[in-house]
Short mmCIF file of C-alpha atoms in Angstrom, two decimals:
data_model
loop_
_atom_site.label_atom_id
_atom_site.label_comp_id
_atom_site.label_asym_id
_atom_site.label_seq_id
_atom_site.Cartn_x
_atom_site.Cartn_y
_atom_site.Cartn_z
CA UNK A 142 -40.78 -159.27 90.08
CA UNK A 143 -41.63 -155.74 90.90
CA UNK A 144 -44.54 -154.16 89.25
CA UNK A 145 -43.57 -151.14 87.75
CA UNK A 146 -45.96 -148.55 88.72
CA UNK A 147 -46.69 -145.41 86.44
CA UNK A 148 -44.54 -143.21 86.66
CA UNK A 149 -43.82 -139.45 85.57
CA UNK A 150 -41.32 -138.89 83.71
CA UNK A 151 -38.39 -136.82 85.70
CA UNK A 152 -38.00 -133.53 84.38
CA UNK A 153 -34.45 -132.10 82.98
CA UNK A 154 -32.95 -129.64 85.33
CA UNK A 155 -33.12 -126.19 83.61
CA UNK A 156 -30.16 -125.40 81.49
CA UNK A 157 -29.86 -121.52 82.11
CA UNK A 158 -31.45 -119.11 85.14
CA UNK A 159 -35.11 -118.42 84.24
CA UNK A 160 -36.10 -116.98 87.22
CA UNK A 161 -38.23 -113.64 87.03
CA UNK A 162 -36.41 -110.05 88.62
CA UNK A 163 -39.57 -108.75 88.44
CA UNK A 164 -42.84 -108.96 88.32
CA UNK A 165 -44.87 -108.12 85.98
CA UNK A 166 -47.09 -105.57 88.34
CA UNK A 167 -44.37 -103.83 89.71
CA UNK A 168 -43.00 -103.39 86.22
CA UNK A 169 -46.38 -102.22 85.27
CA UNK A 170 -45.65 -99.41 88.45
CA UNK A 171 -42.50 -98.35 87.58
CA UNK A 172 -43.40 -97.61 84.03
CA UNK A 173 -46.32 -95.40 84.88
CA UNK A 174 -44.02 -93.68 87.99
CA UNK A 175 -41.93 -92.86 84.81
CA UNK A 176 -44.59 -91.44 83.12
CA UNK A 177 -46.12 -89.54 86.08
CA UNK A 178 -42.43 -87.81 86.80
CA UNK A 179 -42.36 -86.79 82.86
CA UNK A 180 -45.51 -85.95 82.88
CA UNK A 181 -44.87 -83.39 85.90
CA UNK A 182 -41.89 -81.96 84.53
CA UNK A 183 -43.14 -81.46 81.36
CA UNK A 184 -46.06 -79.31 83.15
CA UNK A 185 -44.09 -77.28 84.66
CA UNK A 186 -42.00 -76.34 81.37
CA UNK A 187 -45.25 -75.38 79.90
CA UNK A 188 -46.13 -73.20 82.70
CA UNK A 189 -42.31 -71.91 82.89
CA UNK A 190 -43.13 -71.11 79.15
CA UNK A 191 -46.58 -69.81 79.87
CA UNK A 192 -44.94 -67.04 82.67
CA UNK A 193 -41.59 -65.87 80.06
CA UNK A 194 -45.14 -65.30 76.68
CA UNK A 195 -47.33 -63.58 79.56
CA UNK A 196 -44.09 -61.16 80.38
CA UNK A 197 -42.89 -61.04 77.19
CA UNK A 198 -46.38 -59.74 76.27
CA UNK A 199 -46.82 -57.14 79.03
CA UNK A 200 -43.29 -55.63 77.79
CA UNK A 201 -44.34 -55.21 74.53
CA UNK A 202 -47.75 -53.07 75.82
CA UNK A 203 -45.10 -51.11 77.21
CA UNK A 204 -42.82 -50.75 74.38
CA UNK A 205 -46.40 -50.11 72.35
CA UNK A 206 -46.94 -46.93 75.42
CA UNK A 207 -43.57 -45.73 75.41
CA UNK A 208 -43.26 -45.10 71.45
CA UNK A 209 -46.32 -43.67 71.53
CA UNK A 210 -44.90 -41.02 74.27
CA UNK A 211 -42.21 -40.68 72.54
CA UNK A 212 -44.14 -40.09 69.37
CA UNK A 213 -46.12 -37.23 70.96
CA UNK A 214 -42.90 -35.85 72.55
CA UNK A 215 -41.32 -35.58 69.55
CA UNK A 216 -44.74 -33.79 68.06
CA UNK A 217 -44.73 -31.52 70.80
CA UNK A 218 -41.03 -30.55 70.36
CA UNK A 219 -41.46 -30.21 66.53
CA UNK A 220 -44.26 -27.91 67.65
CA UNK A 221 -42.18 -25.86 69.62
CA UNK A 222 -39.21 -25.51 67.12
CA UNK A 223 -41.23 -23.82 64.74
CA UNK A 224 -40.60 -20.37 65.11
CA UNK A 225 -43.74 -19.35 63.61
CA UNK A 226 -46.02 -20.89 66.25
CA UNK A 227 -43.59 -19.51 69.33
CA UNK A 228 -44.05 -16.21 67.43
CA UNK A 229 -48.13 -16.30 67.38
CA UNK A 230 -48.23 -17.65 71.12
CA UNK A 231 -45.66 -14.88 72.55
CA UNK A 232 -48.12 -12.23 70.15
CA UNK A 233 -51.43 -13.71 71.24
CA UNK A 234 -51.14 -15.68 75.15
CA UNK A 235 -47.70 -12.96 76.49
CA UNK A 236 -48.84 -9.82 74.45
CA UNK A 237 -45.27 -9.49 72.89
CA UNK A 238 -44.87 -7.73 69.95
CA UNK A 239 -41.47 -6.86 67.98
CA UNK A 240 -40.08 -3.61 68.06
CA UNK A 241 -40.80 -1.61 64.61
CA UNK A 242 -37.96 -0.23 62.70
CA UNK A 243 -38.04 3.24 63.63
CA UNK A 244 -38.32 2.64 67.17
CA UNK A 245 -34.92 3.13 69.23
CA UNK A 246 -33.74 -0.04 71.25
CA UNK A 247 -32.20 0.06 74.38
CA UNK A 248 -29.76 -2.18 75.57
CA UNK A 249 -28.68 -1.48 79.60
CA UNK A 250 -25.18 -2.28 79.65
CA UNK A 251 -23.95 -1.33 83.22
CA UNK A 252 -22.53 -3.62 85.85
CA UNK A 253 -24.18 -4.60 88.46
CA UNK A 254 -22.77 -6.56 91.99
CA UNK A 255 -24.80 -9.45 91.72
CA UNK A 256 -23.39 -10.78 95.33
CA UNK A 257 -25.13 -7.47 96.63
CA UNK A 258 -28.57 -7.16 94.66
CA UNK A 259 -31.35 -8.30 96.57
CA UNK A 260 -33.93 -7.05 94.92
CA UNK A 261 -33.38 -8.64 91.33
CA UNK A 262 -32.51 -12.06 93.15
CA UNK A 263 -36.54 -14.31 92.37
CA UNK A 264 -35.56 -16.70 95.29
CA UNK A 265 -34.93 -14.03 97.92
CA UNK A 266 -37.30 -10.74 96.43
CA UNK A 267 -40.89 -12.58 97.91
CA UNK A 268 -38.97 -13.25 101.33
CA UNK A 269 -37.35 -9.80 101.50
CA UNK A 270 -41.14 -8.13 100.99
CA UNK A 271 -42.46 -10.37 103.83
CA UNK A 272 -39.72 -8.83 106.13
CA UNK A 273 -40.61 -5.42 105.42
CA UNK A 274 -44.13 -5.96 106.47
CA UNK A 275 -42.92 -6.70 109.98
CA UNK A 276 -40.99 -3.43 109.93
#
């Protein structure tokens, strides 16, 4: 008779596929290549964010400048409207003064050629007195 030795016993084939896709480090490497791409793009939407507040910001300084100007325009032109101030500064800075009642006014009504006067012409009048000094 045979001696029967000690044997193992025979394993069962597996039933379904058990075999690993992948392993456990390069699953580890994908996950933080994930991470590292989201982290990056969410960087740069913060800084895209960042550069629309910073120019947002410097167009409201100007919108702060420009309605100031345009406060001190409309001062000035307020300033000018009143008909009391033009009357002190044509009295006071031109040395105008309105006619008094009994005085006569005189109003020129005649013609004149305006193709043909030189001499009341402000563009030409300074250039025509030059000429005559070479006369």
């Amino acid at each position: 008779m045979k001696r029967v030795e000690n044997k193992r016993p025979r394993r069962r084939p597996a039933t379904g596929l058990k075999r690993k896709w992948v392993s456990r480090s390069a699953l580890i490497g994908m996950i933080l290549c994930m991470l590292g791409i989201t982290a990056c793009l969410q960087l740069k939407a913060h800084t895209h964010i960042a550069l629309l507040n910073a120019a947002i910001e410097t167009q409201n300084k100007a919108l702060v400048d420009m309605d100031k100007t345009h406060r001190d325009m409309i001062a000035d032109l307020d300033e000018i409207k009143n008909s009391d101030e033009m009357m002190k500064k044509a009295k006071f800075q031109l040395g105008m003064v309105y006619p008094d009642n009994d005085q006569v006014k005189y109003i020129d009504v005649k013609v004149r050629n305006e193709e043909n006067d030189v001499n009341e012409n402000v563009y030409l009048n300074p250039m025509i007195s030059v000429l005559h000094i070479f006369k």
